[in-house]
Amino acid sequence: MRAGARSFATACGFAAALCVVGGPALYGQQPDSAPAAAAPVKYAGRPLAEVLRDLGALGLTILFTGEVVKPGMSVRDEPVSSDPRRALDEILAPHDLMAREGPSGVLVVVAKAEAVEDTASILGEVLALGGARSAITEARLRLIGTRELDATVDDSGHFSIDGLPAGRYTLEASAEGFLPQRIDVAVASGARRHVAFHLYPRPFVEEEIVVRPSRLSLLEEQPASAFAMSRDDIDRLPHLGGDVLRAASLLPGTAANDVTAQLSVHGGRRDEVSILLDGQELYEAFHLKDYDNALAVVPALALEGATLSTGAYAASYGDRMSGVLDLRSAEPGSERRYLLSASVLDLIASAGGAWGGDAERAGGWLISGRRGSIDLASEFLGNEDPGFWDLLGKADVGTSAGRFGARVLIAGDELELEKREGEEGFELLENDYESRYFWVTHEASPGDRLLIETSASFANVRRDRLGTTSEEKGDFLVDDRRDLDVGGLTQTWTYDVGGSNLVRGGLELRHYDATFDYAKHLDPEFVILAPFSPPRPDQVLFDDVLRGDHAGAWASDRWQLFDRLSAELGLRWDHHEATDDTLWSPRLNVAWRLDDASVVRASWGRFFQSQRPY
């Protein structure tokens, strides 16, 4: 048994050799009674045991023995802090003693030399990123779920937390003007663990002004929008496979049939909703295309949240008429975690964590893979043999030059169907779909009020469809092969003017390169010609490449007019080279907060959707 543990056992086991001092009831006082006026209590020069009893009368429960607090010990200096707990630490320190927290909040006085073997320490530093690598001397530290820490950051940004029992802790660092950061730390007895916080400047107003109408959030436990569904809510709803897009079809103003995961908003077409993943548009966002786009290419387990914006949404979104569904991938934790999930529709495996298995470095990684299991039930589907799979990977790292990120999403589908009716009739269908997305991101804060976000992306979408039929009525053949390449570059600037005024602007550049190779052959057994109808061609061939460039720019100004009234004014410009369209889209949103639970929103805007080359 270690010396510290031995002292604690001795203190708890021999009641005759210890003193317990606690709240006012120990001295026959009523808990709520207090003198009308009392002179400041002086501790310096008084016996240490007597002062410990006085501190017990102030609400602390202190346990000590005569072997530790010897009769000749006295308080050397008057404590600086007026807080009883902190004053206790100041009084004990000159005697090489400390108060260790025991069960039920009991404070056990032990010798530092004895306690050091049974306690742990967390050392670290708090630094600012997004510019010069500098220390944050005004940072505040907090252990989540425990009492407030008495830990300060020195001029070099370093801190030390001593006297912690062995265990697992969540430590949070925060500072005015910076985004807070939490780190999970596991410490063993006698260990000294080092952590490093890298805080990013907060370029936004303290409370975001949300003036966009119909901004609906999913997978958010405490959303700031008008309507929300948590992950548990989505799991309980009657939809297929825990699919987020299917859950989105249950939100007000949206609709979808029982088969598809593709939704329509306010009666619009289903292709009028833009689907984004971490800012990247997904040009093919669904699995099982031959079954009316039955599932999304990103499983719900790989997502942190999703936001659906409908109506007159912000000027930062364009080229779609009805709405924007913005998906956010899950954030990797500090501890390495693994997940394996199996359902009727799919098998999912994922892993993630921080670099090096610890959160001392800013950054982490996540990878998630899914394989559809529908093909395993082919005996129930007859001759149809559908299959799908997807892979999502992400990595982020924080440096003195900003935060860098990389994303990859690859998804594939296939369908094979073969039917034979006798020796002459047969039907064959072979479809193969695949989509790949690669994009890198960079976030930098040149100053305390400016945030610059840049993203470069490449996407490839391939579709191969082959179908042929031979029967008594004739032969039919379709061979449809399409390939799409999209290169993109976006940049967004966000500037906090101050006074609840936020100015944003952005630039978008995209290049579409679509290749088509289409052939249809029809050989009917007999043809009935109408007197005035033109002859139908027996063969259609098309082999060509269609290209187009899209350039867009936008700006918006969001400000708080009064305590309850806020507004956002935006303007968007788009030019589509393929159709030679130049479009201007003004946007105006106003929000009036009636009370803490009610907001009235009004909006107006112009929206366009291009005919893209693919």
Coordinates of C-alpha atoms in Angstrom, one line a residue, residues 8-577:
F8 CA -6.1 7.7 4.2
A9 CA -6.9 4.2 5.6
T10 CA -5.5 5.2 9.0
A11 CA -7.6 8.3 9.1
C12 CA -10.7 6.5 8.2
G13 CA -10.1 3.5 10.5
F14 CA -9.2 5.0 13.8
A15 CA -11.9 7.4 14.9
A16 CA -10.3 8.0 18.3
A17 CA -7.2 9.5 16.6
L18 CA -8.9 11.9 14.2
C19 CA -11.0 15.1 14.2
V20 CA -13.9 15.7 11.8
V21 CA -15.0 19.3 11.5
G22 CA -18.0 20.2 9.4
G23 CA -20.8 22.7 8.9
P24 CA -22.5 24.9 11.5
A25 CA -24.6 22.0 12.9
L26 CA -21.5 20.5 14.5
Y27 CA -21.4 23.5 16.8
G28 CA -25.1 23.6 17.7
Q29 CA -25.9 26.5 15.3
Q30 CA -28.8 26.6 13.0
P31 CA -27.8 26.3 9.3
D32 CA -29.5 29.6 8.4
S33 CA -28.5 31.6 11.5
A34 CA -25.7 34.1 11.2
P35 CA -24.5 37.1 13.2
A36 CA -25.9 40.4 12.1
A37 CA -22.4 41.7 11.8
A38 CA -19.1 40.0 12.4
A39 CA -15.6 41.3 12.4
P40 CA -13.1 39.7 9.9
V41 CA -11.6 36.5 11.2
K42 CA -7.9 36.5 11.7
Y43 CA -6.0 33.2 11.2
A44 CA -2.3 34.1 11.3
G45 CA -0.5 33.0 14.5
R46 CA -3.4 30.7 15.7
P47 CA -3.0 26.9 16.1
L48 CA -3.6 25.1 12.8
A49 CA -6.0 22.6 14.3
E50 CA -8.2 25.5 15.7
V51 CA -8.2 27.3 12.3
L52 CA -9.3 24.0 10.6
R53 CA -12.3 23.8 12.9
D54 CA -13.1 27.4 12.1
L55 CA -13.0 26.6 8.4
G56 CA -15.3 23.7 9.1
A57 CA -17.8 26.0 10.6
L58 CA -17.9 27.8 7.2
G59 CA -19.2 24.7 5.4
L60 CA -16.1 22.5 4.7
T61 CA -16.0 19.0 6.0
I62 CA -12.3 18.5 7.0
L63 CA -10.8 15.3 8.4
F64 CA -7.3 15.2 9.9
T65 CA -5.3 13.3 12.5
G66 CA -2.9 14.4 15.3
E67 CA -0.1 12.6 13.5
V68 CA -0.5 15.0 10.5
V69 CA -1.6 18.2 12.1
K70 CA 0.8 18.3 15.1
P71 CA -0.1 20.3 18.2
G72 CA 2.8 22.8 17.7
M73 CA 1.7 23.8 14.2
S74 CA 0.3 27.3 13.7
V75 CA -0.9 29.4 10.7
R76 CA 2.1 31.4 9.4
D77 CA 0.5 33.9 7.1
E78 CA -3.0 35.3 6.6
P79 CA -4.6 33.7 3.6
V80 CA -5.2 36.0 0.6
S81 CA -8.4 34.3 -0.7
S82 CA -11.7 34.8 1.0
D83 CA -13.0 31.5 -0.4
P84 CA -12.8 28.9 2.4
R85 CA -11.6 26.1 0.1
R86 CA -8.8 28.2 -1.4
A87 CA -7.9 29.6 2.0
L88 CA -7.5 26.0 3.3
D89 CA -4.9 25.3 0.6
E90 CA -3.0 28.5 1.4
I91 CA -2.9 27.7 5.2
L92 CA -1.7 24.1 4.7
A93 CA 0.9 24.8 2.0
P94 CA 3.7 26.2 4.3
H95 CA 3.5 23.0 6.4
D96 CA 3.9 20.7 3.3
L97 CA 0.3 19.6 3.8
M98 CA -2.6 19.5 1.4
A99 CA -6.3 18.7 1.4
R100 CA -7.3 15.7 -0.7
E101 CA -10.9 15.2 -1.7
G102 CA -12.3 12.0 -0.4
P103 CA -15.8 10.4 -0.7
S104 CA -18.9 12.6 -0.4
G105 CA -16.8 15.8 -0.6
V106 CA -14.8 15.1 2.6
L107 CA -11.4 16.9 2.6
V108 CA -8.6 14.8 4.1
V109 CA -5.5 16.6 5.3
V110 CA -2.4 14.6 4.3
A111 CA 1.3 15.3 3.8
K112 CA 2.3 16.3 0.3
A113 CA 5.1 13.8 0.3
E114 CA 2.7 11.0 1.1
A115 CA 0.0 12.1 -1.3
V116 CA 2.2 12.6 -4.3
E117 CA 2.3 8.8 -5.0
D118 CA -1.5 8.5 -5.1
T119 CA -2.3 11.6 -7.0
A120 CA -1.7 12.8 -10.5
S121 CA -0.9 16.1 -12.3
I122 CA -1.9 17.7 -15.6
L123 CA 0.5 20.1 -17.1
G124 CA -0.1 22.0 -20.3
E125 CA -0.2 25.2 -22.3
V126 CA -2.9 27.3 -24.0
L127 CA -1.9 28.7 -27.3
A128 CA -3.7 30.8 -30.0
L129 CA -3.8 29.6 -33.6
G130 CA -4.7 31.4 -36.8
G131 CA -1.8 33.8 -37.0
A132 CA 1.2 34.2 -34.7
R133 CA 1.6 31.3 -32.3
S134 CA 1.1 33.1 -29.0
A135 CA 0.2 32.2 -25.5
I136 CA -3.3 33.0 -24.1
T137 CA -2.6 34.3 -20.6
E138 CA -6.3 35.1 -19.8
A139 CA -7.4 31.5 -20.5
R140 CA -9.8 29.8 -18.0
L141 CA -9.5 26.1 -17.2
R142 CA -12.4 23.9 -16.1
L143 CA -12.8 20.3 -15.2
I144 CA -16.2 19.3 -16.6
G145 CA -18.4 17.9 -13.9
T146 CA -16.3 18.9 -10.9
R147 CA -15.6 21.9 -8.8
E148 CA -14.0 25.0 -10.3
L149 CA -10.2 24.7 -10.7
D150 CA -7.7 27.0 -9.0
A151 CA -5.4 26.9 -12.0
T152 CA -4.0 29.9 -13.7
V153 CA -2.0 30.4 -16.9
D154 CA 1.3 32.1 -16.6
D155 CA 2.8 34.6 -19.1
S156 CA 4.1 31.8 -21.3
G157 CA 0.7 30.1 -21.5
H158 CA 1.6 27.2 -19.2
F159 CA -0.5 25.8 -16.4
S160 CA -0.3 23.0 -13.8
I161 CA -3.1 21.1 -12.0
D162 CA -1.8 19.0 -9.1
G163 CA -3.4 16.7 -6.5
L164 CA -5.8 15.0 -8.8
P165 CA -7.0 11.4 -8.0
A166 CA -6.2 8.9 -10.7
G167 CA -8.9 8.7 -13.3
R168 CA -10.3 10.1 -16.5
Y169 CA -11.0 13.8 -16.8
T170 CA -12.4 16.3 -19.4
L171 CA -10.6 19.5 -19.3
E172 CA -11.9 22.7 -21.0
A173 CA -9.9 25.8 -21.9
S174 CA -11.8 29.0 -22.9
A175 CA -10.9 32.6 -23.4
E176 CA -12.7 35.7 -24.5
G177 CA -12.6 36.0 -28.3
F178 CA -11.7 32.3 -28.8
L179 CA -13.6 29.1 -29.4
P180 CA -13.5 26.8 -26.4
Q181 CA -11.7 23.5 -26.6
R182 CA -12.2 20.3 -24.6
I183 CA -9.6 17.5 -24.2
D184 CA -10.2 14.1 -22.6
V185 CA -7.3 13.1 -20.4
A186 CA -6.6 9.8 -18.5
V187 CA -4.1 10.0 -15.7
A188 CA -2.6 7.3 -13.5
S189 CA -1.4 7.5 -9.9
G190 CA 1.8 9.5 -9.6
A191 CA 1.8 10.4 -13.3
R192 CA 2.3 13.8 -14.8
R193 CA 0.3 14.2 -18.1
H194 CA 1.0 17.0 -20.6
V195 CA -1.7 18.5 -22.8
A196 CA -1.7 21.4 -25.3
F197 CA -4.7 23.5 -26.1
H198 CA -4.9 25.3 -29.5
L199 CA -7.7 27.8 -29.5
Y200 CA -9.1 29.3 -32.6
P201 CA -10.1 33.0 -32.7
R202 CA -13.9 33.6 -32.7
P203 CA -14.5 35.9 -35.6
F204 CA -18.3 36.0 -35.0
V205 CA -20.6 38.0 -32.8
E206 CA -21.2 36.4 -29.4
E207 CA -24.7 35.2 -30.4
E208 CA -25.3 34.4 -34.0
I209 CA -28.2 36.2 -35.5
V210 CA -30.4 33.7 -37.3
V211 CA -32.8 35.4 -39.7
R212 CA -33.2 32.8 -42.4
P213 CA -36.8 31.4 -42.4
S214 CA -37.5 27.7 -42.1
R215 CA -34.0 26.8 -40.9
L216 CA -34.5 23.3 -39.6
S217 CA -31.9 21.3 -37.8
L218 CA -31.4 17.5 -37.4
L219 CA -29.2 15.6 -35.0
E220 CA -28.8 18.6 -32.8
E221 CA -29.5 18.3 -29.0
Q222 CA -29.6 22.0 -28.4
P223 CA -30.2 23.7 -31.8
A224 CA -30.6 27.4 -32.2
S225 CA -33.2 27.1 -34.9
A226 CA -36.9 27.0 -34.9
F227 CA -37.4 23.2 -35.4
A228 CA -35.1 20.4 -34.4
M229 CA -34.9 16.6 -34.3
S230 CA -32.3 14.9 -32.1
R231 CA -30.5 11.6 -33.1
D232 CA -32.8 9.7 -30.7
D233 CA -35.9 11.3 -32.4
I234 CA -34.7 10.2 -35.8
D235 CA -34.0 6.6 -34.5
R236 CA -37.6 6.4 -33.1
L237 CA -39.3 7.7 -36.3
P238 CA -40.8 5.1 -38.8
H239 CA -38.3 5.3 -41.7
L240 CA -36.0 2.9 -43.4
G241 CA -32.5 2.2 -42.2
G242 CA -31.9 5.3 -39.9
D243 CA -31.4 7.4 -43.0
V244 CA -31.1 11.1 -42.3
L245 CA -32.5 12.2 -45.6
R246 CA -35.6 10.0 -45.0
A247 CA -36.0 11.8 -41.6
A248 CA -35.7 15.1 -43.4
S249 CA -38.7 14.3 -45.4
L250 CA -40.8 14.4 -42.2
L251 CA -40.0 18.1 -41.6
P252 CA -42.6 20.8 -42.3
G253 CA -42.8 21.8 -45.9
T254 CA -41.1 18.7 -47.2
A255 CA -42.5 15.5 -48.9
A256 CA -41.3 12.2 -50.2
N257 CA -42.9 8.9 -51.1
D258 CA -42.4 5.6 -49.2
V259 CA -39.6 4.4 -51.4
T260 CA -37.2 7.3 -52.1
A261 CA -34.9 9.2 -49.7
Q262 CA -35.0 12.1 -52.2
L263 CA -37.3 14.9 -50.9
S264 CA -39.1 17.8 -52.4
V265 CA -39.6 21.1 -50.7
H266 CA -42.7 23.2 -50.9
G267 CA -44.0 21.3 -53.9
G268 CA -40.8 21.8 -56.0
R269 CA -39.0 19.1 -58.0
R270 CA -36.8 16.7 -56.2
D271 CA -33.6 17.9 -58.0
E272 CA -34.2 21.4 -56.7
V273 CA -32.7 20.6 -53.3
S274 CA -28.9 21.0 -53.0
I275 CA -27.2 18.4 -50.7
L276 CA -23.9 19.4 -49.2
L277 CA -21.4 17.4 -47.0
D278 CA -18.9 19.6 -45.1
G279 CA -19.5 22.3 -47.7
Q280 CA -19.0 20.0 -50.8
E281 CA -22.0 19.6 -53.1
L282 CA -22.9 15.9 -53.7
Y283 CA -23.9 15.6 -57.4
E284 CA -25.1 12.0 -56.8
A285 CA -26.2 11.7 -53.2
F286 CA -28.2 8.5 -53.3
H287 CA -27.7 4.7 -53.3
L288 CA -30.1 2.3 -55.1
K289 CA -30.9 4.6 -58.1
D290 CA -32.8 1.9 -59.8
Y291 CA -35.1 1.8 -56.7
D292 CA -36.0 5.5 -56.8
N293 CA -32.9 6.6 -54.9
A294 CA -33.8 4.7 -51.8
L295 CA -30.9 5.5 -49.5
A296 CA -28.4 8.4 -48.9
V297 CA -24.7 7.8 -49.7
V298 CA -23.7 9.0 -46.2
P299 CA -24.9 6.8 -43.2
A300 CA -26.4 8.6 -40.2
L301 CA -23.8 7.1 -37.9
A302 CA -21.1 9.1 -39.8
L303 CA -22.9 12.4 -39.3
E304 CA -22.7 15.0 -36.5
G305 CA -25.7 16.9 -37.7
A306 CA -27.8 18.2 -40.6
T307 CA -29.5 21.5 -41.4
L308 CA -32.3 22.0 -43.9
S309 CA -32.7 25.6 -45.1
T310 CA -35.8 26.3 -47.2
G311 CA -37.6 29.3 -48.5
A312 CA -35.5 32.5 -49.1
Y313 CA -32.2 31.1 -47.8
A314 CA -29.0 33.0 -47.5
A315 CA -27.1 34.4 -50.5
S316 CA -24.2 32.0 -49.8
Y317 CA -26.3 29.3 -51.4
G318 CA -27.1 29.4 -55.1
D319 CA -28.0 27.4 -58.3
R320 CA -30.9 25.6 -56.6
M321 CA -34.6 26.6 -56.3
S322 CA -36.1 24.9 -53.3
G323 CA -33.7 24.3 -50.4
V324 CA -30.3 23.3 -49.1
L325 CA -29.6 20.3 -46.9
D326 CA -26.2 20.8 -45.3
L327 CA -24.7 17.6 -43.7
R328 CA -21.9 17.8 -41.2
S329 CA -19.6 14.7 -40.7
A330 CA -19.0 13.4 -37.2
E331 CA -16.1 15.0 -35.2
P332 CA -13.5 12.5 -34.0
G333 CA -13.0 12.4 -30.3
S334 CA -9.7 12.6 -28.4
E335 CA -9.8 8.9 -27.6
R336 CA -9.6 6.4 -30.3
R337 CA -12.9 4.7 -30.9
Y338 CA -14.2 1.9 -33.0
L339 CA -17.8 1.0 -34.1
L340 CA -19.3 -2.0 -35.8
S341 CA -23.0 -2.0 -36.7
A342 CA -25.2 -4.5 -38.5
S343 CA -28.7 -4.1 -39.7
V344 CA -31.1 -5.6 -42.3
L345 CA -29.9 -3.1 -44.9
D346 CA -26.2 -2.7 -44.2
L347 CA -23.0 -3.4 -42.3
I348 CA -21.0 -0.4 -41.0
A349 CA -17.5 -0.2 -39.5
S350 CA -15.9 3.1 -38.4
A351 CA -12.9 4.3 -36.4
G352 CA -11.6 7.7 -35.4
G353 CA -9.4 9.6 -32.9
A354 CA -6.8 12.2 -32.5
W355 CA -3.4 12.1 -34.0
G356 CA -1.1 9.8 -31.9
G357 CA -4.1 8.6 -29.9
D358 CA -4.1 11.7 -27.8
A359 CA -5.6 15.2 -28.0
E360 CA -2.3 17.0 -27.3
R361 CA -2.1 17.9 -31.0
A362 CA -4.8 19.8 -32.7
G363 CA -6.5 17.5 -35.2
G364 CA -8.0 14.1 -35.7
W365 CA -9.1 11.5 -38.2
L366 CA -12.2 9.5 -39.0
I367 CA -13.0 6.7 -41.4
S368 CA -16.3 5.0 -42.0
G369 CA -17.1 2.2 -44.4
R370 CA -20.5 0.6 -45.2
R371 CA -21.6 -2.4 -47.3
G372 CA -25.1 -3.0 -48.3
S373 CA -26.6 -6.3 -47.3
I374 CA -29.6 -6.3 -49.6
D375 CA -27.8 -8.7 -52.0
L376 CA -27.6 -11.2 -49.1
A377 CA -31.4 -11.4 -49.2
S378 CA -31.6 -12.0 -53.0
E379 CA -33.7 -15.1 -52.5
F380 CA -36.5 -12.8 -51.3
L381 CA -36.0 -10.4 -54.2
G382 CA -36.1 -13.0 -56.9
N383 CA -33.6 -12.6 -59.7
E384 CA -32.6 -9.1 -58.7
D385 CA -29.2 -8.7 -57.2
P386 CA -28.6 -5.1 -56.0
G387 CA -25.6 -4.0 -54.0
F388 CA -24.1 -0.8 -52.7
W389 CA -21.1 0.4 -50.6
D390 CA -19.6 3.7 -49.5
L391 CA -16.4 5.0 -47.8
L392 CA -16.0 8.3 -45.9
G393 CA -12.7 9.6 -44.6
K394 CA -11.6 12.9 -43.1
A395 CA -8.6 14.3 -41.4
D396 CA -7.9 17.7 -39.8
V397 CA -4.8 19.2 -38.4
G398 CA -4.2 22.6 -36.7
T399 CA -1.0 24.5 -37.4
S400 CA 0.3 28.0 -36.9
A401 CA -0.8 28.7 -40.5
G402 CA -4.4 27.8 -39.8
R403 CA -6.5 24.6 -39.8
F404 CA -6.1 22.2 -42.7
G405 CA -8.6 19.4 -43.6
A406 CA -9.0 16.7 -46.2
R407 CA -12.1 14.7 -47.1
V408 CA -12.9 11.8 -49.3
L409 CA -16.2 10.1 -50.1
I410 CA -16.5 7.2 -52.5
A411 CA -19.8 5.4 -53.2
G412 CA -20.8 2.6 -55.6
D413 CA -23.9 0.7 -56.7
E414 CA -24.6 -2.2 -58.9
L415 CA -27.6 -4.1 -60.1
E416 CA -27.8 -7.3 -62.0
L417 CA -31.0 -8.8 -63.3
E418 CA -31.5 -11.8 -65.6
K419 CA -34.8 -13.4 -66.6
R420 CA -35.3 -16.2 -69.1
E421 CA -38.6 -17.4 -70.5
G422 CA -38.1 -20.5 -72.5
E423 CA -35.3 -20.7 -75.1
E424 CA -36.1 -17.5 -77.0
G425 CA -37.2 -14.9 -74.4
F426 CA -34.8 -13.4 -72.0
E427 CA -34.2 -10.0 -70.2
L428 CA -30.8 -8.8 -69.0
L429 CA -30.0 -5.7 -67.0
E430 CA -26.5 -4.7 -65.8
N431 CA -26.1 -1.3 -64.1
D432 CA -23.0 0.1 -62.4
Y433 CA -22.8 3.5 -60.6
E434 CA -19.8 5.1 -58.9
S435 CA -19.1 8.5 -57.5
R436 CA -15.9 9.9 -56.0
Y437 CA -15.4 13.2 -54.1
F438 CA -12.1 14.6 -52.9
W439 CA -11.7 18.0 -51.3
V440 CA -9.3 19.9 -49.1
T441 CA -10.1 22.8 -46.8
H442 CA -8.2 25.6 -45.1
E443 CA -9.3 28.0 -42.4
A444 CA -7.2 31.0 -41.3
S445 CA -7.8 34.0 -39.1
P446 CA -5.4 36.8 -40.0
G447 CA -6.9 38.9 -37.2
D448 CA -9.2 38.6 -34.3
R449 CA -12.2 39.6 -36.4
L450 CA -11.6 37.9 -39.8
L451 CA -12.0 34.3 -40.9
I452 CA -11.1 33.1 -44.4
E453 CA -12.3 29.6 -45.5
T454 CA -10.9 28.0 -48.7
S455 CA -11.9 24.8 -50.4
A456 CA -10.6 23.0 -53.5
S457 CA -12.5 19.9 -54.8
F458 CA -12.6 17.3 -57.5
A459 CA -15.6 15.1 -58.2
N460 CA -16.1 12.2 -60.6
V461 CA -19.5 10.6 -61.2
R462 CA -19.8 7.5 -63.5
R463 CA -22.9 5.7 -64.7
D464 CA -23.0 2.6 -66.9
R465 CA -26.3 1.1 -67.8
L466 CA -26.9 -1.8 -70.1
G467 CA -30.3 -3.4 -70.8
T468 CA -31.4 -5.8 -73.5
T469 CA -34.5 -7.8 -74.1
S470 CA -35.4 -10.5 -76.6
E471 CA -38.9 -11.8 -76.9
E472 CA -41.6 -12.5 -79.4
K473 CA -42.4 -8.8 -80.0
G474 CA -38.8 -8.1 -81.0
D475 CA -35.4 -7.1 -79.6
F476 CA -34.4 -4.1 -77.6
L477 CA -30.9 -2.8 -76.5
V478 CA -29.9 0.3 -74.5
D479 CA -26.2 1.0 -73.7
D480 CA -25.9 4.3 -71.7
R481 CA -22.5 5.4 -70.4
R482 CA -21.9 8.8 -68.8
D483 CA -19.0 10.3 -67.0
L484 CA -18.8 13.6 -65.2
D485 CA -15.8 15.5 -63.8
V486 CA -16.2 18.6 -61.7
G487 CA -13.4 20.8 -60.4
G488 CA -14.3 23.5 -57.9
L489 CA -12.7 26.3 -55.9
T490 CA -14.5 28.3 -53.2
Q491 CA -13.5 30.9 -50.7
T492 CA -15.5 32.7 -48.0
W493 CA -14.6 35.7 -45.9
T494 CA -16.4 36.5 -42.6
Y495 CA -15.7 39.7 -40.8
D496 CA -17.1 40.7 -37.5
V497 CA -17.6 44.5 -37.8
G498 CA -18.7 44.8 -34.1
G499 CA -21.9 46.0 -32.6
S500 CA -23.8 42.8 -33.7
N501 CA -22.9 43.3 -37.3
L502 CA -21.5 40.5 -39.4
V503 CA -20.3 40.9 -43.1
R504 CA -19.7 37.9 -45.3
G505 CA -18.7 37.4 -48.9
G506 CA -17.6 34.6 -51.1
L507 CA -16.4 33.4 -54.5
E508 CA -17.3 30.1 -56.3
L509 CA -15.6 28.6 -59.5
R510 CA -16.6 25.3 -61.1
H511 CA -15.8 23.5 -64.3
Y512 CA -18.1 20.7 -65.6
D513 CA -16.9 18.1 -68.1
A514 CA -19.6 15.6 -69.0
T515 CA -19.0 12.7 -71.5
F516 CA -22.0 10.9 -73.0
D517 CA -21.9 7.6 -75.0
Y518 CA -25.4 6.5 -75.7
A519 CA -26.8 3.8 -78.0
K520 CA -30.3 2.5 -78.5
H521 CA -31.3 -0.2 -80.9
L522 CA -34.9 -1.3 -81.5
D523 CA -35.8 -4.2 -83.7
P524 CA -39.6 -4.9 -83.4
E525 CA -41.1 -8.0 -84.9
F526 CA -43.7 -5.9 -86.6
V527 CA -44.5 -2.1 -86.9
I528 CA -47.8 -0.4 -87.3
L529 CA -47.5 2.9 -89.1
A530 CA -50.0 5.7 -88.5
P531 CA -51.0 7.7 -91.6
F532 CA -49.6 11.0 -90.4
S533 CA -47.0 10.0 -87.8
P534 CA -43.3 10.3 -88.7
P535 CA -41.3 7.1 -88.8
R536 CA -39.7 6.0 -85.5
P537 CA -35.9 5.5 -85.8
D538 CA -34.7 2.0 -85.1
Q539 CA -31.3 3.3 -83.8
V540 CA -30.2 6.3 -81.8
L541 CA -26.5 7.1 -81.2
F542 CA -25.0 10.0 -79.3
D543 CA -21.3 10.4 -78.4
D544 CA -20.1 13.8 -77.3
V545 CA -18.6 15.9 -74.5
L546 CA -20.4 18.8 -73.0
R547 CA -18.5 21.4 -71.0
G548 CA -19.4 24.4 -69.0
D549 CA -18.0 26.9 -66.4
H550 CA -19.9 28.4 -63.5
A551 CA -18.7 31.5 -61.7
G552 CA -20.5 32.9 -58.7
A553 CA -19.9 35.7 -56.2
W554 CA -22.0 36.8 -53.2
A555 CA -22.1 39.2 -50.3
S556 CA -24.3 39.7 -47.3
D557 CA -24.6 41.9 -44.2
R558 CA -26.3 40.7 -41.1
W559 CA -27.0 43.0 -38.3
Q560 CA -29.0 43.5 -35.1
L561 CA -31.3 46.4 -35.6
F562 CA -32.9 46.4 -32.1
D563 CA -32.9 44.0 -29.2
R564 CA -35.6 41.8 -30.8
L565 CA -35.2 42.7 -34.5
S566 CA -32.5 41.5 -36.8
A567 CA -32.0 41.5 -40.6
E568 CA -29.8 40.1 -43.3
L569 CA -29.4 41.7 -46.8
G570 CA -27.6 39.8 -49.5
L571 CA -26.8 39.8 -53.2
R572 CA -25.7 37.0 -55.4
W573 CA -24.2 37.0 -59.0
D574 CA -23.9 33.9 -61.1
H575 CA -22.7 33.3 -64.7
H576 CA -23.2 30.0 -66.5
E577 CA -21.0 29.6 -69.6

